[in-house]
Amino acid sequence: MKNILVIGSTGQIGSELTRVLRARYGGSHVVAGYIVGAEPKGDLLEGGPAAIADVTDGQHIADVVREYKIDTIYNLAALLSVVAESRPRLAWKIGIDGLWKVLEVAREHQCAVFTPSSIGSFGLDTPHDNTPQDTIQRPRTIYGISKVTTELLSDYYHLKYGVDTRSVRFPGIISYMTPPGGGTTDYAVDIYYSAVRGQKFQCPIAKGTLMDMMYMPDALKAAIHIMEADGSRLVHHNGFNVASMSFDPETIFQAIKRHCPEFEMEYQVDPLRQSIADSWPNKMDDSCARREWDWSPDYDLESMTVDMLKNLRARLL
Ligand code: AKB
């Protein structure tokens, strides 16, 4: 990776990934791609070049790729699972029509492409425990359908045109910097905000619902390491399971309560979020990622909780 374009650089993952890539590859080598209405600000704007890169406009992306001699594209434009259910056509337009445009530009300009998939690419028929790398994927949400299609289309461009497409299936991502918007796993971020603000948390996900989660530094590490990996070792290319922790609401509540003894939580289960969560794995098997590109996470629930609380207290109090 010499010159990198991050599409969706002001979003939940994109804003942090852009900063980390700039620290690693040099500010001038990482272009913060954005859409009108979501312009980069502060260090994201000042730390390197920024350009409009709207996935619904292939010409824009091609222009940016040419101007900055881009060889790697991180395509992070997507709607999260709950929002996608209320705007299915838009979810498809951004997630799949947009991906097609990005892949076409990549094919013409010989770029490598990372487009994340998610635990949302699985469904009720998938084995929920130790979910294998290669297994049944029959999701019933538009988010899940678009994520499976993302994996398949990315593989197609790799096999048919030789485009170096690589990706992981992200768990729910937890961060203290940019808040997520409209995801099923967002409760695991919101709960920390309530704890630090001294508020009782209303949990929209039922007790006992296990889902894979990951602290943002590990998610960024996965996104970078897979693109830097030796291609000759890869058996899979798109949709690597990556795991670091799996918990239910009660377990994360107890982990926080050990540091905030006054903290309280009550359940107010949201039927849509719950039905999506019920269709996702309890815990993925990520042995292929460990074997093929040495994936290994740094954080578990306890170390993440300590870091989240420390950083949120510094920001909010
Ligand atoms: C969501 O909940 O929609 C995302 C995801 C796990 O894909 N965080």
Tab-separated table of C-alpha atoms and ligand atoms in Angstrom:
chain	number	residue	atom	x	y	z
A	1	MET	CA	0.000	0.000	0.000
A	2	LYS	CA	1.650	3.240	-1.148
A	3	ASN	CA	-1.273	5.565	-1.801
A	4	ILE	CA	-4.548	4.795	-0.102
A	5	LEU	CA	-8.093	6.116	-0.562
A	6	VAL	CA	-10.512	5.697	2.350
A	7	ILE	CA	-14.102	5.955	1.104
A	8	GLY	CA	-16.308	6.861	4.075
A	9	SER	CA	-13.470	8.508	5.993
A	10	THR	CA	-15.810	10.409	8.320
A	11	GLY	CA	-17.783	7.345	9.421
A	12	GLN	CA	-17.421	5.132	12.491
A	13	ILE	CA	-14.538	2.983	11.209
A	14	GLY	CA	-13.286	5.301	8.463
A	15	SER	CA	-12.449	8.230	10.735
A	16	GLU	CA	-10.211	6.120	12.951
A	17	LEU	CA	-8.770	4.035	10.124
A	18	THR	CA	-7.740	7.151	8.199
A	19	ARG	CA	-5.807	8.465	11.216
A	20	VAL	CA	-4.065	5.122	11.845
A	21	LEU	CA	-3.174	4.662	8.161
A	22	ARG	CA	-1.738	8.181	8.041
A	23	ALA	CA	0.401	7.485	11.088
A	24	ARG	CA	1.667	4.304	9.404
A	25	TYR	CA	2.043	5.377	5.762
A	26	GLY	CA	2.419	9.161	6.017
A	27	GLY	CA	-0.324	11.787	5.898
A	28	SER	CA	0.145	12.687	2.231
A	29	HIS	CA	-0.335	9.032	1.192
A	30	VAL	CA	-3.831	8.614	2.624
A	31	VAL	CA	-6.761	10.442	1.015
A	32	ALA	CA	-9.825	11.010	3.209
A	33	GLY	CA	-12.750	10.336	0.850
A	34	TYR	CA	-16.063	11.895	1.859
A	35	ILE	CA	-19.517	12.811	0.612
A	36	VAL	CA	-21.062	16.278	0.580
A	37	GLY	CA	-22.692	16.850	3.975
A	38	ALA	CA	-20.160	14.663	5.813
A	39	GLU	CA	-16.952	16.631	5.263
A	40	PRO	CA	-13.844	15.821	7.328
A	41	LYS	CA	-12.933	18.309	10.041
A	42	GLY	CA	-10.021	19.021	12.385
A	43	ASP	CA	-7.043	16.675	12.142
A	44	LEU	CA	-8.850	14.500	9.588
A	45	LEU	CA	-8.907	17.487	7.233
A	46	GLU	CA	-5.496	18.847	8.165
A	47	GLY	CA	-3.586	15.562	8.402
A	48	GLY	CA	-3.554	14.826	4.659
A	49	PRO	CA	-5.474	15.198	1.408
A	50	ALA	CA	-9.259	15.007	1.334
A	51	ALA	CA	-11.483	14.560	-1.709
A	52	ILE	CA	-15.099	13.885	-2.578
A	53	ALA	CA	-15.420	10.134	-3.196
A	54	ASP	CA	-19.080	9.170	-3.409
A	55	VAL	CA	-19.637	5.450	-4.096
A	56	THR	CA	-22.725	6.296	-6.098
A	57	ASP	CA	-20.522	8.190	-8.569
A	58	GLY	CA	-17.846	6.020	-10.183
A	59	GLN	CA	-16.406	8.973	-12.114
A	60	HIS	CA	-15.568	10.806	-8.869
A	61	ILE	CA	-13.760	7.778	-7.545
A	62	ALA	CA	-11.852	7.246	-10.794
A	63	ASP	CA	-10.780	10.929	-10.774
A	64	VAL	CA	-9.467	10.677	-7.207
A	65	VAL	CA	-7.679	7.388	-7.961
A	66	ARG	CA	-5.951	8.984	-10.972
A	67	GLU	CA	-5.083	12.258	-9.244
A	68	TYR	CA	-3.528	10.667	-6.149
A	69	LYS	CA	-2.106	7.542	-7.885
A	70	ILE	CA	-4.136	5.345	-5.538
A	71	ASP	CA	-3.191	1.660	-5.332
A	72	THR	CA	-5.412	0.619	-2.402
A	73	ILE	CA	-9.050	1.491	-1.679
A	74	TYR	CA	-10.739	1.000	1.684
A	75	ASN	CA	-14.423	1.044	0.784
A	76	LEU	CA	-16.273	1.718	4.038
A	77	ALA	CA	-19.473	3.213	2.649
A	78	ALA	CA	-22.468	1.320	4.073
A	79	LEU	CA	-25.617	1.632	6.178
A	80	LEU	CA	-25.667	-0.343	9.444
A	81	SER	CA	-28.160	-3.146	10.014
A	82	VAL	CA	-31.081	-1.384	11.729
A	83	VAL	CA	-31.012	1.671	9.450
A	84	ALA	CA	-30.726	-0.574	6.387
A	85	GLU	CA	-34.021	-2.283	7.312
A	86	SER	CA	-35.818	1.062	7.122
A	87	ARG	CA	-34.087	2.089	3.857
A	88	PRO	CA	-33.456	-1.156	1.927
A	89	ARG	CA	-33.101	0.410	-1.515
A	90	LEU	CA	-30.558	2.918	-0.268
A	91	ALA	CA	-28.691	0.136	1.548
A	92	TRP	CA	-28.410	-1.740	-1.763
A	93	LYS	CA	-27.508	1.382	-3.738
A	94	ILE	CA	-24.618	2.224	-1.406
A	95	GLY	CA	-23.549	-1.287	-0.484
A	96	ILE	CA	-23.801	-3.119	-3.799
A	97	ASP	CA	-24.220	-0.667	-6.695
A	98	GLY	CA	-21.506	1.405	-4.979
A	99	LEU	CA	-19.245	-1.612	-4.537
A	100	TRP	CA	-19.644	-2.474	-8.212
A	101	LYS	CA	-18.437	1.031	-9.138
A	102	VAL	CA	-15.473	0.780	-6.779
A	103	LEU	CA	-14.498	-2.627	-8.175
A	104	GLU	CA	-14.712	-1.362	-11.754
A	105	VAL	CA	-12.377	1.529	-10.924
A	106	ALA	CA	-10.061	-0.933	-9.149
A	107	ARG	CA	-10.039	-3.205	-12.190
A	108	GLU	CA	-9.150	-0.345	-14.544
A	109	HIS	CA	-6.495	1.145	-12.259
A	110	GLN	CA	-5.068	-2.043	-10.664
A	111	CYS	CA	-6.061	-1.154	-7.095
A	112	ALA	CA	-6.428	-3.534	-4.180
A	113	VAL	CA	-9.800	-3.215	-2.417
A	114	PHE	CA	-10.973	-3.826	1.162
A	115	THR	CA	-14.762	-3.822	1.641
A	116	PRO	CA	-15.849	-5.142	5.041
A	117	SER	CA	-18.414	-7.837	5.538
A	118	SER	CA	-19.988	-8.509	8.935
A	119	ILE	CA	-21.415	-11.074	11.324
A	120	GLY	CA	-24.638	-9.860	9.644
A	121	SER	CA	-23.783	-11.998	6.615
A	122	PHE	CA	-24.962	-15.055	8.565
A	123	GLY	CA	-28.545	-16.070	9.281
A	124	LEU	CA	-30.780	-18.302	11.393
A	125	ASP	CA	-29.676	-21.459	9.512
A	126	THR	CA	-25.983	-20.814	10.205
A	127	PRO	CA	-24.429	-22.826	13.049
A	128	HIS	CA	-24.409	-20.288	15.895
A	129	ASP	CA	-21.578	-21.697	17.999
A	130	ASN	CA	-18.037	-21.637	16.634
A	131	THR	CA	-19.508	-20.472	13.338
A	132	PRO	CA	-17.165	-21.881	10.656
A	133	GLN	CA	-15.452	-19.800	7.996
A	134	ASP	CA	-17.255	-21.610	5.187
A	135	THR	CA	-20.855	-22.321	6.133
A	136	ILE	CA	-24.512	-21.594	5.356
A	137	GLN	CA	-25.160	-17.876	4.729
A	138	ARG	CA	-28.879	-17.245	4.247
A	139	PRO	CA	-29.543	-13.898	6.021
A	140	ARG	CA	-33.043	-12.414	5.884
A	141	THR	CA	-32.117	-8.768	6.450
A	142	ILE	CA	-31.192	-6.463	3.565
A	143	TYR	CA	-27.992	-5.691	5.490
A	144	GLY	CA	-27.076	-9.368	5.594
A	145	ILE	CA	-28.030	-9.932	1.974
A	146	SER	CA	-25.842	-7.010	0.930
A	147	LYS	CA	-22.942	-8.324	3.033
A	148	VAL	CA	-23.079	-11.808	1.467
A	149	THR	CA	-23.240	-10.149	-1.945
A	150	THR	CA	-20.248	-7.998	-1.013
A	151	GLU	CA	-18.225	-11.128	-0.284
A	152	LEU	CA	-19.344	-12.875	-3.470
A	153	LEU	CA	-18.860	-9.879	-5.762
A	154	SER	CA	-15.433	-9.181	-4.295
A	155	ASP	CA	-14.444	-12.830	-4.826
A	156	TYR	CA	-15.822	-12.632	-8.379
A	157	TYR	CA	-13.628	-9.640	-9.262
A	158	HIS	CA	-10.649	-11.428	-7.772
A	159	LEU	CA	-11.222	-14.679	-9.661
A	160	LYS	CA	-12.361	-13.202	-12.977
A	161	TYR	CA	-10.248	-10.041	-13.243
A	162	GLY	CA	-7.421	-10.600	-10.767
A	163	VAL	CA	-8.396	-7.612	-8.582
A	164	ASP	CA	-6.753	-8.023	-5.163
A	165	THR	CA	-9.910	-7.931	-3.039
A	166	ARG	CA	-9.660	-8.854	0.643
A	167	SER	CA	-12.023	-8.479	3.579
A	168	VAL	CA	-13.092	-9.580	7.034
A	169	ARG	CA	-16.456	-10.169	8.699
A	170	PHE	CA	-16.453	-7.523	11.411
A	171	PRO	CA	-18.154	-8.223	14.735
A	172	GLY	CA	-19.871	-5.330	16.551
A	173	ILE	CA	-17.201	-2.641	16.886
A	174	ILE	CA	-16.787	-0.722	20.128
A	175	SER	CA	-15.048	2.641	20.258
A	176	TYR	CA	-14.967	5.797	22.378
A	177	MET	CA	-14.261	8.122	19.446
A	178	THR	CA	-16.865	8.135	16.679
A	179	PRO	CA	-20.277	6.839	17.768
A	180	PRO	CA	-21.899	4.238	15.510
A	181	GLY	CA	-25.342	4.890	14.040
A	182	GLY	CA	-28.100	2.359	13.612
A	183	GLY	CA	-26.383	-0.951	14.309
A	184	THR	CA	-27.735	-3.966	16.197
A	185	THR	CA	-24.558	-4.166	18.282
A	186	ASP	CA	-24.553	-0.447	19.192
A	187	TYR	CA	-25.884	-1.204	22.665
A	188	ALA	CA	-22.381	-2.376	23.575
A	189	VAL	CA	-21.097	1.153	22.870
A	190	ASP	CA	-24.062	3.051	24.361
A	191	ILE	CA	-23.772	1.150	27.650
A	192	TYR	CA	-20.342	2.712	28.323
A	193	TYR	CA	-21.710	6.229	27.709
A	194	SER	CA	-24.518	5.621	30.228
A	195	ALA	CA	-22.070	4.231	32.795
A	196	VAL	CA	-19.744	7.232	32.514
A	197	ARG	CA	-22.641	9.725	32.598
A	198	GLY	CA	-24.059	8.022	35.692
A	199	GLN	CA	-27.323	7.122	33.914
A	200	LYS	CA	-29.352	3.930	34.118
A	201	PHE	CA	-28.938	1.989	30.861
A	202	GLN	CA	-32.019	0.780	28.927
A	203	CYS	CA	-30.777	-2.307	27.126
A	204	PRO	CA	-32.510	-3.039	23.785
A	205	ILE	CA	-31.066	-6.572	23.550
A	206	ALA	CA	-32.266	-9.428	25.768
A	207	LYS	CA	-30.231	-11.100	28.493
A	208	GLY	CA	-28.480	-14.210	27.151
A	209	THR	CA	-28.079	-12.895	23.580
A	210	LEU	CA	-24.473	-13.608	22.650
A	211	MET	CA	-22.780	-11.708	19.829
A	212	ASP	CA	-19.171	-11.298	18.679
A	213	MET	CA	-17.725	-7.886	19.530
A	214	MET	CA	-14.358	-6.220	18.961
A	215	TYR	CA	-12.548	-3.173	20.302
A	216	MET	CA	-11.771	-0.609	17.581
A	217	PRO	CA	-7.942	-0.920	17.779
A	218	ASP	CA	-8.283	-4.618	16.936
A	219	ALA	CA	-10.717	-3.878	14.095
A	220	LEU	CA	-8.217	-1.404	12.606
A	221	LYS	CA	-5.416	-3.915	13.060
A	222	ALA	CA	-7.444	-6.545	11.175
A	223	ALA	CA	-8.236	-4.129	8.325
A	224	ILE	CA	-4.570	-3.204	7.911
A	225	HIS	CA	-2.945	-6.595	8.483
A	226	ILE	CA	-5.128	-8.396	5.971
A	227	MET	CA	-4.183	-5.874	3.263
A	228	GLU	CA	-0.489	-6.146	4.155
A	229	ALA	CA	-0.584	-9.960	4.286
A	230	ASP	CA	1.442	-12.149	1.932
A	231	GLY	CA	-1.089	-12.963	-0.801
A	232	SER	CA	0.517	-16.323	-1.549
A	233	ARG	CA	-0.601	-17.614	1.887
A	234	LEU	CA	-4.256	-16.708	1.381
A	235	VAL	CA	-6.655	-19.547	0.662
A	236	HIS	CA	-9.663	-17.325	1.286
A	237	HIS	CA	-9.812	-13.697	0.194
A	238	ASN	CA	-13.099	-12.172	1.282
A	239	GLY	CA	-15.154	-12.549	4.427
A	240	PHE	CA	-12.579	-13.814	6.912
A	241	ASN	CA	-14.129	-14.484	10.324
A	242	VAL	CA	-12.251	-12.359	12.885
A	243	ALA	CA	-13.130	-12.703	16.558
A	244	SER	CA	-11.870	-11.373	19.848
A	245	MET	CA	-14.695	-11.536	22.404
A	246	SER	CA	-18.290	-12.670	22.654
A	247	PHE	CA	-20.695	-11.622	25.396
A	248	ASP	CA	-24.333	-10.994	26.259
A	249	PRO	CA	-25.697	-7.784	27.836
A	250	GLU	CA	-25.457	-9.170	31.372
A	251	THR	CA	-21.754	-9.997	30.976
A	252	ILE	CA	-20.760	-6.544	29.687
A	253	PHE	CA	-22.953	-4.937	32.380
A	254	GLN	CA	-21.121	-6.902	35.098
A	255	ALA	CA	-17.726	-6.052	33.556
A	256	ILE	CA	-18.587	-2.327	33.734
A	257	LYS	CA	-20.164	-2.599	37.189
A	258	ARG	CA	-16.899	-3.905	38.616
A	259	HIS	CA	-15.455	-0.445	37.816
A	260	CYS	CA	-18.670	1.589	38.370
A	261	PRO	CA	-20.423	-0.087	41.338
A	262	GLU	CA	-23.434	2.297	41.199
A	263	PHE	CA	-24.205	1.492	37.561
A	264	GLU	CA	-27.716	0.151	36.797
A	265	MET	CA	-29.305	-1.453	33.758
A	266	GLU	CA	-32.821	-2.518	32.814
A	267	TYR	CA	-34.102	-4.348	29.755
A	268	GLN	CA	-36.333	-2.667	27.168
A	269	VAL	CA	-35.986	-5.128	24.338
A	270	ASP	CA	-36.441	-3.748	20.840
A	271	PRO	CA	-38.099	-6.445	18.668
A	272	LEU	CA	-36.302	-5.497	15.429
A	273	ARG	CA	-32.849	-5.368	16.986
A	274	GLN	CA	-33.540	-8.566	18.898
A	275	SER	CA	-34.669	-10.490	15.815
A	276	ILE	CA	-31.525	-9.402	13.967
A	277	ALA	CA	-29.316	-10.327	16.934
A	278	ASP	CA	-30.966	-13.750	17.224
A	279	SER	CA	-30.005	-14.538	13.637
A	280	TRP	CA	-26.303	-13.720	14.161
A	281	PRO	CA	-23.611	-16.057	15.516
A	282	ASN	CA	-22.966	-16.508	19.226
A	283	LYS	CA	-19.268	-16.810	18.502
A	284	MET	CA	-17.295	-17.200	15.270
A	285	ASP	CA	-14.408	-19.565	14.603
A	286	ASP	CA	-11.603	-17.390	13.218
A	287	SER	CA	-8.962	-20.093	12.783
A	288	CYS	CA	-8.625	-19.446	9.014
A	289	ALA	CA	-7.649	-15.802	9.628
A	290	ARG	CA	-5.199	-16.920	12.316
A	291	ARG	CA	-3.663	-19.502	9.989
A	292	GLU	CA	-3.625	-17.555	6.712
A	293	TRP	CA	-2.508	-14.106	7.882
A	294	ASP	CA	-1.620	-14.464	11.570
A	295	TRP	CA	-4.693	-12.696	12.932
A	296	SER	CA	-4.684	-12.283	16.692
A	297	PRO	CA	-6.552	-9.662	18.743
A	298	ASP	CA	-5.007	-7.650	21.586
A	299	TYR	CA	-8.098	-6.861	23.684
A	300	ASP	CA	-10.562	-8.890	25.741
A	301	LEU	CA	-13.665	-7.603	27.557
A	302	GLU	CA	-11.778	-6.547	30.692
A	303	SER	CA	-8.928	-4.688	28.962
A	304	MET	CA	-11.408	-3.021	26.592
A	305	THR	CA	-13.625	-1.937	29.505
A	306	VAL	CA	-10.710	-0.359	31.375
A	307	ASP	CA	-9.645	1.556	28.252
A	308	MET	CA	-13.191	2.606	27.266
A	309	LEU	CA	-13.999	3.957	30.725
A	310	LYS	CA	-10.678	5.810	31.009
A	311	ASN	CA	-11.055	7.485	27.621
A	312	LEU	CA	-14.766	8.262	27.908
A	313	ARG	CA	-14.266	9.792	31.358
A	314	ALA	CA	-11.520	12.009	29.924
A	315	ARG	CA	-13.811	13.076	27.062
A	316	LEU	CA	-17.181	13.415	28.782
A	317	LEU	CA	-16.467	14.506	32.361
B	1	AKB	C1	-24.415	-3.657	13.070
B	1	AKB	O1	-24.802	-3.963	14.200
B	1	AKB	O2	-25.160	-3.368	12.128
B	1	AKB	C2	-22.929	-3.706	12.803
B	1	AKB	C3	-22.477	-5.076	12.425
B	1	AKB	C4	-22.154	-6.066	13.430
B	1	AKB	O3	-22.377	-5.363	11.266
B	1	AKB	N1	-22.229	-3.243	13.947
